[in-house]
XYZ file of C-alpha atoms in Angstrom:
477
model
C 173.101 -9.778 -112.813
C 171.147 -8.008 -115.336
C 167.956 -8.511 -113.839
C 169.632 -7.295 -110.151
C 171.122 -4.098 -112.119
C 167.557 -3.407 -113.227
C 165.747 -3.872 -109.850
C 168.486 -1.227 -108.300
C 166.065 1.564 -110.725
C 163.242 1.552 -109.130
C 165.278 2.584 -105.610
C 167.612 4.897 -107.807
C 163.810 6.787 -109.455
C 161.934 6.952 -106.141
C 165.221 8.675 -104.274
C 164.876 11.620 -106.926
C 161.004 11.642 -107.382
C 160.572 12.390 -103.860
C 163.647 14.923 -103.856
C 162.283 17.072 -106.680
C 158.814 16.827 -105.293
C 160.044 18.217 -102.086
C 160.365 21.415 -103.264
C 156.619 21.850 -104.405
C 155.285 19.805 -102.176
C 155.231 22.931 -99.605
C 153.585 25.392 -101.392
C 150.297 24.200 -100.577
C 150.656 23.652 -96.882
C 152.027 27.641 -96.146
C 149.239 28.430 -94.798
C 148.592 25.580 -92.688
C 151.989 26.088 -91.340
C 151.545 29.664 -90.939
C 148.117 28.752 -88.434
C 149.862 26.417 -86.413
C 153.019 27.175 -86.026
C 152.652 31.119 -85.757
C 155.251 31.511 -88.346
C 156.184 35.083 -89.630
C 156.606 35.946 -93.371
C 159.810 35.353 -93.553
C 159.883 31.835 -91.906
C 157.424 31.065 -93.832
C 159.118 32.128 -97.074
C 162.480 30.138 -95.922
C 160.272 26.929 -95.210
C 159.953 27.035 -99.394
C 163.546 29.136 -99.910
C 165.540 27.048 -97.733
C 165.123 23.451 -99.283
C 165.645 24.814 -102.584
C 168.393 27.408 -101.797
C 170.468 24.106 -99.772
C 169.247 21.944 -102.518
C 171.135 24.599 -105.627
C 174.054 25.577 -103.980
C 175.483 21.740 -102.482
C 175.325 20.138 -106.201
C 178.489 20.314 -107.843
C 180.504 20.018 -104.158
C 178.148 16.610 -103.605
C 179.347 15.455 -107.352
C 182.825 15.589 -106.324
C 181.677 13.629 -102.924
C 180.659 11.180 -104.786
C 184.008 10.929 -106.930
C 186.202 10.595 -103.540
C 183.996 8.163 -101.355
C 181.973 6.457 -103.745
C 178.588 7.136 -105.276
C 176.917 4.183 -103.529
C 178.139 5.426 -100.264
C 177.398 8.883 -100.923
C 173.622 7.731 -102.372
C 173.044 5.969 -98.938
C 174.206 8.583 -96.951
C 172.158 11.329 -98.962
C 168.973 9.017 -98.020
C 169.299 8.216 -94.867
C 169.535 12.190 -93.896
C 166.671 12.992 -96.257
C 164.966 10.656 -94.510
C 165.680 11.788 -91.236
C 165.417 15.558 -91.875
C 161.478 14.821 -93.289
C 161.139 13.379 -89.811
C 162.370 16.555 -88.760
C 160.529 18.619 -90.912
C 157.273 16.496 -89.840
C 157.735 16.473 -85.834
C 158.691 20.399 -85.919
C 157.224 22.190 -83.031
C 158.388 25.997 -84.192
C 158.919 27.840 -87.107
C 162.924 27.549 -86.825
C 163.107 23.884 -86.376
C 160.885 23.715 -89.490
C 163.570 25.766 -91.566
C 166.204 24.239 -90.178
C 164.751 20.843 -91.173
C 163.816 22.338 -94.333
C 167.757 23.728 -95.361
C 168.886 19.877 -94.044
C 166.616 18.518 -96.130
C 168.016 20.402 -99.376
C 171.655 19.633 -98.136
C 170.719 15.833 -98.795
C 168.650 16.351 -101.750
C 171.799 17.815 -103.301
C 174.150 15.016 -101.836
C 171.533 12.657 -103.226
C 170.741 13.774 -107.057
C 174.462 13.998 -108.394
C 174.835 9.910 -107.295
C 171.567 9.509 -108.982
C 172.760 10.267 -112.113
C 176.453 8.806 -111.929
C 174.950 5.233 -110.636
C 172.720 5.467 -113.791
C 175.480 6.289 -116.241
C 177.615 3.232 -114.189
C 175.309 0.773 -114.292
C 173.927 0.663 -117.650
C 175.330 0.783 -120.966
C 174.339 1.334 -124.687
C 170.409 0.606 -125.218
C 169.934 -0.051 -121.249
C 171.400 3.695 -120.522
C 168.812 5.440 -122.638
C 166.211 3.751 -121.503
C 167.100 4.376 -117.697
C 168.009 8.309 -118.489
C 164.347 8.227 -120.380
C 163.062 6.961 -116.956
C 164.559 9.039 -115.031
C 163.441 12.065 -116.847
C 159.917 10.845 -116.211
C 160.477 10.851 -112.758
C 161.875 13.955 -112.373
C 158.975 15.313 -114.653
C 156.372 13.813 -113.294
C 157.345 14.540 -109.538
C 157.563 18.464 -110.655
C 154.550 18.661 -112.098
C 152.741 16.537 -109.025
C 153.497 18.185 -106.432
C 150.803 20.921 -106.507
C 148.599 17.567 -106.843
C 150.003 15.675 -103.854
C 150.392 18.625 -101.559
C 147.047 19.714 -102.190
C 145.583 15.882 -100.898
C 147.742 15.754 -98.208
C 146.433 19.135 -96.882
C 142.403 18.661 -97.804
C 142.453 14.785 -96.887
C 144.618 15.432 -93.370
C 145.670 11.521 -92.900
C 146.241 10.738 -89.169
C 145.368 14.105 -88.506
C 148.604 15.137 -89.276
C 147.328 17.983 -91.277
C 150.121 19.998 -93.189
C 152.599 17.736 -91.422
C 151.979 14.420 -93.590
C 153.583 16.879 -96.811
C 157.304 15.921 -94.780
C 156.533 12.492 -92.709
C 155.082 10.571 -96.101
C 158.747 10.618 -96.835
C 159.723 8.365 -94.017
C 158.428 5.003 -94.957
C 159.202 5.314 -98.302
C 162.758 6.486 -97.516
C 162.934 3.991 -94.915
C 162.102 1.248 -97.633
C 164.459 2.401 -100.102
C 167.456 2.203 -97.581
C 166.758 -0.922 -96.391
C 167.245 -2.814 -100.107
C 169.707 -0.323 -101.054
C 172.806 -2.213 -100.131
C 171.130 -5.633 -101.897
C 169.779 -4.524 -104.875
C 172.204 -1.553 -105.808
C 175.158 -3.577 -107.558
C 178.664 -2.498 -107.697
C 178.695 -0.447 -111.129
C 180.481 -2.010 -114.307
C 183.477 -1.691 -114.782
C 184.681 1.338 -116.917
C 185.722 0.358 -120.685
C 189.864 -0.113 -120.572
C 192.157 2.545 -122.607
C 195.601 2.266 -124.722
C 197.095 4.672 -122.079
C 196.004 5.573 -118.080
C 196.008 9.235 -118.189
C 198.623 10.786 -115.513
C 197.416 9.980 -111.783
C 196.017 13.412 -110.221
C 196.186 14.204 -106.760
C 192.995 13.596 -104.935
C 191.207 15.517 -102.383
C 187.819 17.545 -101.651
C 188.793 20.794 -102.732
C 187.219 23.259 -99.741
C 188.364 26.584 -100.885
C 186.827 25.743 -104.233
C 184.176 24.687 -102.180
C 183.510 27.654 -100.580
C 183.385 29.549 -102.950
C 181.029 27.886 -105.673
C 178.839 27.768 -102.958
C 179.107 31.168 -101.733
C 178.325 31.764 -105.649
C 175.644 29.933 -105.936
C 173.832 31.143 -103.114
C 174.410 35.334 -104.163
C 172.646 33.934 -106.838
C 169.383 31.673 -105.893
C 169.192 33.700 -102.727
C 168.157 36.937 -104.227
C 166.075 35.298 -106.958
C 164.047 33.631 -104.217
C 163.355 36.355 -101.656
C 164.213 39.735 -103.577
C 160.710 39.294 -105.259
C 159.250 39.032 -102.092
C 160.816 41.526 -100.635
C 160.391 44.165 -103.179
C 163.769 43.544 -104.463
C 166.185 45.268 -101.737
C 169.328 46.980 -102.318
C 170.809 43.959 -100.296
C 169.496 41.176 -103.381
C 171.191 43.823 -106.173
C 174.214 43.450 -104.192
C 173.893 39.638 -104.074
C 173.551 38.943 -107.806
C 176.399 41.396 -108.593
C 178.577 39.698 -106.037
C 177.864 36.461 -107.583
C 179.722 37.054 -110.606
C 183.562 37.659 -109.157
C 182.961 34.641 -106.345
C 182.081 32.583 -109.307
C 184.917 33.759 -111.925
C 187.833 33.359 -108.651
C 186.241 29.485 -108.176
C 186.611 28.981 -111.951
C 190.340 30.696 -111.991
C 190.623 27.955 -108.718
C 189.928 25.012 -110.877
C 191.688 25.765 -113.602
C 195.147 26.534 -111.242
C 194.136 22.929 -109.592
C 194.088 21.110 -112.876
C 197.435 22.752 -114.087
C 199.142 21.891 -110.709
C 198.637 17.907 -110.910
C 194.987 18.477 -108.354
C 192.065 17.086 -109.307
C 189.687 20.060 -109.418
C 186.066 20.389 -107.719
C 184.685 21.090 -111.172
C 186.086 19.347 -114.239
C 185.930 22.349 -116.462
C 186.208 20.282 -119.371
C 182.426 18.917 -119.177
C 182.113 22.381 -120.928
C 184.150 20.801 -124.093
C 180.708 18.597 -125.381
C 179.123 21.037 -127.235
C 175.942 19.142 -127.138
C 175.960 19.093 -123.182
C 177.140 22.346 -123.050
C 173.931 23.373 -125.096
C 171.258 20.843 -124.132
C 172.189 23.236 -120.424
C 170.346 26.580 -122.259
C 167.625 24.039 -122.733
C 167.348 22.136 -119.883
C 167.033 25.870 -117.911
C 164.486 27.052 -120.208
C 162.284 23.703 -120.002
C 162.892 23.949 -115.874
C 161.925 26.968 -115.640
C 158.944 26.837 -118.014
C 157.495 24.302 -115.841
C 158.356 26.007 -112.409
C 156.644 29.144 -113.514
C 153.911 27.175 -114.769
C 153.379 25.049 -111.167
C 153.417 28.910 -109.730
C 150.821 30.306 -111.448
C 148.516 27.193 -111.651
C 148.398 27.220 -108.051
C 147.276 31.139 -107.658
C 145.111 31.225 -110.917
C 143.393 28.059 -110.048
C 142.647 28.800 -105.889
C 142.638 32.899 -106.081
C 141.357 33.683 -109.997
C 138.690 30.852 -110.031
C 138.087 30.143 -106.659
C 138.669 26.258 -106.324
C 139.890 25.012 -103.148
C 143.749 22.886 -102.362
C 141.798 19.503 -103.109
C 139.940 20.733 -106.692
C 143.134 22.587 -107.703
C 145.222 19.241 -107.408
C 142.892 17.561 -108.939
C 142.634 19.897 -112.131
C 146.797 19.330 -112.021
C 146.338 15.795 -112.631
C 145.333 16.326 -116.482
C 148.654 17.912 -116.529
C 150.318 14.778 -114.881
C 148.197 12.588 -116.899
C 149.442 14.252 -120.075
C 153.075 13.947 -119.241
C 153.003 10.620 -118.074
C 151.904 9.037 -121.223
C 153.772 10.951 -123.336
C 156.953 10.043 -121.541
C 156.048 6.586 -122.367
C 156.773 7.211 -125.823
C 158.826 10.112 -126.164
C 159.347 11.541 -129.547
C 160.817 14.868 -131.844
C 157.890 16.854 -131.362
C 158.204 18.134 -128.042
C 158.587 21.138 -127.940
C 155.859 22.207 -130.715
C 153.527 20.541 -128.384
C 154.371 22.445 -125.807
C 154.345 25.842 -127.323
C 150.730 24.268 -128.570
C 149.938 23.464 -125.204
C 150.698 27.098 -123.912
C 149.174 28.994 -126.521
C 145.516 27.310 -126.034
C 146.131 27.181 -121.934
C 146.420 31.002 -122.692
C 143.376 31.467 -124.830
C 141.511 29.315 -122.911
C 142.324 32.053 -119.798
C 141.650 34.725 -122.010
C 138.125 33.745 -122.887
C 136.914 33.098 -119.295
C 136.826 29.373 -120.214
C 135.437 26.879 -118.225
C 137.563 24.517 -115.459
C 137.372 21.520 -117.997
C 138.930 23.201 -120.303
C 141.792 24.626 -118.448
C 142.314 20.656 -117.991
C 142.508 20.068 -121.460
C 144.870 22.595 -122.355
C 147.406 21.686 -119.351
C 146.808 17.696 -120.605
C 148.667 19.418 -123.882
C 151.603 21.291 -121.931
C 151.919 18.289 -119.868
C 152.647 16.131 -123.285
C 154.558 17.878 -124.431
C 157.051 18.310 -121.135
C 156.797 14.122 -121.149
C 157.757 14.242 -125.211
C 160.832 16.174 -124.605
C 162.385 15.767 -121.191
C 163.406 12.629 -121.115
C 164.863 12.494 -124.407
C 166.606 16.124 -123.564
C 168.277 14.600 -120.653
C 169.001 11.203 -121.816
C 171.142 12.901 -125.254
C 172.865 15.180 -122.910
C 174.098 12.525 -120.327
C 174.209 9.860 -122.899
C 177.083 12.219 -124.972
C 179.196 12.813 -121.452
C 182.311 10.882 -121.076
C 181.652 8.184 -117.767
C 184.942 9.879 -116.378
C 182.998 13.570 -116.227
C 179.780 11.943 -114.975
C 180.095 13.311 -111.096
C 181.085 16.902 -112.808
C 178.083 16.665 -115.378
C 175.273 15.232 -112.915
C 176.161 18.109 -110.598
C 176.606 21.091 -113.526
C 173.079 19.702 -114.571
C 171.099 19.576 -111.717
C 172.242 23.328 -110.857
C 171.194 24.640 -113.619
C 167.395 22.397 -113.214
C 167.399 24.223 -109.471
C 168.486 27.306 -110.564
C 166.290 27.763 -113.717
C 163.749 26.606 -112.092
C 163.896 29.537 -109.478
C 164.396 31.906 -112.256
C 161.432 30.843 -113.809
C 159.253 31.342 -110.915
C 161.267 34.772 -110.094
C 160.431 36.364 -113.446
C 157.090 34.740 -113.696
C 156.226 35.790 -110.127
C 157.155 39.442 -111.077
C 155.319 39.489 -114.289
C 152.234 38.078 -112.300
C 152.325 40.084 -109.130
C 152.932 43.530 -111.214
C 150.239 43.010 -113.615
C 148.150 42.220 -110.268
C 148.003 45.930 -109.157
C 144.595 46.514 -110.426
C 143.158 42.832 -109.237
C 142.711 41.566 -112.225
C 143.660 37.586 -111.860
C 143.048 37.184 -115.651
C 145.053 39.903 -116.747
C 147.806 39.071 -114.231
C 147.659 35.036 -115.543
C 147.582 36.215 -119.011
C 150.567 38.370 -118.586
C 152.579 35.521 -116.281
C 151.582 33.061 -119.260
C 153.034 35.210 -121.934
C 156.391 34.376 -119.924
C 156.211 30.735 -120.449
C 155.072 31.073 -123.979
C 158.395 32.832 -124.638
C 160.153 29.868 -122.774
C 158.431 27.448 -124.597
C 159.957 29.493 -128.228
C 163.328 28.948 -126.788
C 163.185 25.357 -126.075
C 161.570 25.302 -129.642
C 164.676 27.200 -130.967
C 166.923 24.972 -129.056
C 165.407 21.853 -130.554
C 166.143 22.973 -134.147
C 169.427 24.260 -134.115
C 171.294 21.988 -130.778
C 174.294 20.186 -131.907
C 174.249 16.970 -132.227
C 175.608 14.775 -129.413
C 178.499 13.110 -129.707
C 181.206 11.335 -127.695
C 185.158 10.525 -128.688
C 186.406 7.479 -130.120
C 186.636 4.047 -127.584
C 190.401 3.312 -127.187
C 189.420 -0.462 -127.661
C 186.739 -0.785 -130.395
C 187.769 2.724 -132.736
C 183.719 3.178 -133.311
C 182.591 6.592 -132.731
C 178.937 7.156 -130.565
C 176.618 9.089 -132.072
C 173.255 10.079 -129.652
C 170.087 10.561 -131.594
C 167.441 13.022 -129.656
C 165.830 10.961 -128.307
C 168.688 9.075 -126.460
C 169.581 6.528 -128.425
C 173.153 5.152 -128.867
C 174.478 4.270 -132.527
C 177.725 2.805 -133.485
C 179.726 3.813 -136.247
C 183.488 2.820 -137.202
């Protein structure tokens, strides 16, 4: 059984790689799309917005999903549509079946990632749940800071002729694998540990009002971020974000009437409680959006400021890959510093006119350091959260990776783009890099003053859980 609970990770890693590398996987292949399919601006902006806009705002309703039907269910279901909407995506013949492909695609990345994390808390404990939150930060790392890489080989090499197409239909076969050992190598998940006393049975049900309205919330919020940069930030994206903030206090006044009444709430609210989780969320948004800003401006600095083409500007990416990979192998304390290190010689190196190497050798830095601290990062936070808030934490989590990652591009994007006035690409990447250094200070800042992560006494044993940073569980009576 052991062995079987291991082979289920691979399926469990490759379902969220390909999710999170979905939405940069695109960016490369706009203006291929654009050629082909005759697609306006703002088509083309939604074939980028819409995946990640679907993908934000279905999280924490998925998570709850998940609690009613089953996370296995709920996993298979999320894969089989992602796997159909790439086909979509791939086969499009129009700029609206594209989007359209491109928002179902997000609506099953979302049903997908919360189960991810839940079957990972389920099926392994102590030692074993470190190590499989450690691997799936790496996946989650690696695919975000790949897919600049992998789009941009798709697109030069043009496999089958499929051109920007093979960005969407890749996703088939290897979706199509995954589902087909799903059912035989994802075990049932252990059992949870018993307690002294079953808490008060809650009446069940899929909250929709509650529904409704975190996801109204959630979309006033990525919506605007997304396409009010683009669009020169309308009164209509103002509106949005203020909106956002009485649809999201009324779903949070829901929950909290739905607890109180005996109903088992959308949201637990109580997820909030771990200091340590609640914390390890200002990081998490910081690091997310750190690297999202990072992918942005790598891919206009490297093909507009020095001229390389889609197939040498993924293949300067890969010494960022390269560097997070191995450092993910053995991640450590020093993370962040790294990072910050990474970023301040990535921005001197711009700011001397430095050659392409060394832009390589800087972003092999930044990429160690992401690979020191992310997995650790994530596997403390979910290690500390209490198996019966897992659906409520997975979902809380991977909002805020969606959302800060958005934000990060938003701010850097606005940073670049107004320091861009003159046409000065250096300038304009020094100024967007100045961003991520201050990013990079607040993950630093996080790192030496988070709380650390712990969980309640067991009911059967009376030993307390500790989490050190980088994951791992310790006992103590």
């Amino acid at each position: 059984m052991p062995s079987r609970r291991w082979a289920a990770l691979p399926v469990l890693l490759v379902a969220v790689f390909v999710t999170t590398l979905d939405f940069f996987v695109a960016n490369l292949a706009v203006p291929s799309i654009r050629a082909d399919l005759r697609a306006g601006d703002a088509a083309v902006q939604f074939v980028v917005a819409g995946y990640g806009l679907a993908y934000a705002a279905g999280l924490i309703t998925s998570g709850r999903l998940g609690d009613l039907y089953g996370h296995r269910r709920m996993f298979r279901a999320g894969l089989a549509l992602f796997t159909l909407a790439s086909a979509g995506c791939g086969l499009a013949g129009e700029a609206a079946w594209l989007v359209a492909a491109r928002v179902a695609q997000g609506v099953a990345a979302a049903l997908l990632a919360p189960q991810v994390l839940t079957l990972l808390g389920d099926l392994y404990r102590g030692a074993d749940r470190a190590t499989a939150f450690r691997w799936y930060g790496t996946a989650v790392g690696l695919a975000g800071v790949s897919g600049q890489v992998i789009g941009g080989v798709l697109v030069a090499t043009d496999p089958l002729g499929l051109g920007w197409r093979a960005c969407f239909l890749v996703n088939v076969p290897i979706g199509a694998a995954a589902l087909a050992v799903t059912g035989r190598l994802l075990p049932r998940p252990l059992p949870s540990p018993p307690r002294r006393a079953a808490p008060p049975a809650r009446r069940a049900g899929l909250d929709l009002s509650g529904a409704a309205l975190v996801t109204a919330g959630l979309v006033a919020i990525v919506l605007p971020l997304i396409e009010g940069r683009e669009q020169g930030w309308p009164p209509w994206a103002w509106w949005c974000l203020a909106s956002s903030v009485p649809v999201l206090v009324a779903f949070v006044r829901r929950q909290r009437r739905a607890a109180a009444s005996g109903w088992t709430p959308l949201l637990d609210l109580d997820v909030f409680a771990d200091r340590a989780f609640a914390w390890g969320l200002v990081a998490v948004a910081l690091l997310f959006g750190t690297s999202a800003g990072l992918s942005f401006v790598l891919a206009l600095y490297l093909q507009d400021g020095l001229g390389l083409g889609p197939l040498a500007a993924g293949a300067m990416c890969t010494a960022l890959n390269a560097g997070f990979f191995a450092a993910s192998l053995r991640p450590g304390r020093f993370g962040a510093p790294v990072l910050l290190l990474g970023l301040c010689l990535l921005y001197e190196v711009v700011a001397r006119a430095a050659q392409p190497y060394q832009v390589a050798l800087a972003l092999l830095v930044v990429g160690a350091g992401m690979g020191l601290i992310m997995s650790p990062l994530l596997s403390s936070m979910l290690s500390a959260v209490r198996p019966a808030r897992a659906g409520a934490a997975a979902g809380v989590l991977g909002t805020v990776q969606e959302t800060g990652g958005v934000l990060g591009c938003t701010i850097t994007g606005t940073v670049f783009f107004g320091a861009l006035d003159g046409g000065d690409w250096r300038s304009a990447t020094l100024a967007a890099l100045s961003v991520l250094v201050a990013g990079a200070l607040g993950v630093l800042a996080h790192a030496a003053l988070r709380p650390r992560a712990r969980t309640p006494l067991t009911a059967t044993s009376g030993e307390r859980h500790d989490h050190r940073p980088d994951g791992v569980e310790c006992r103590r009576p």
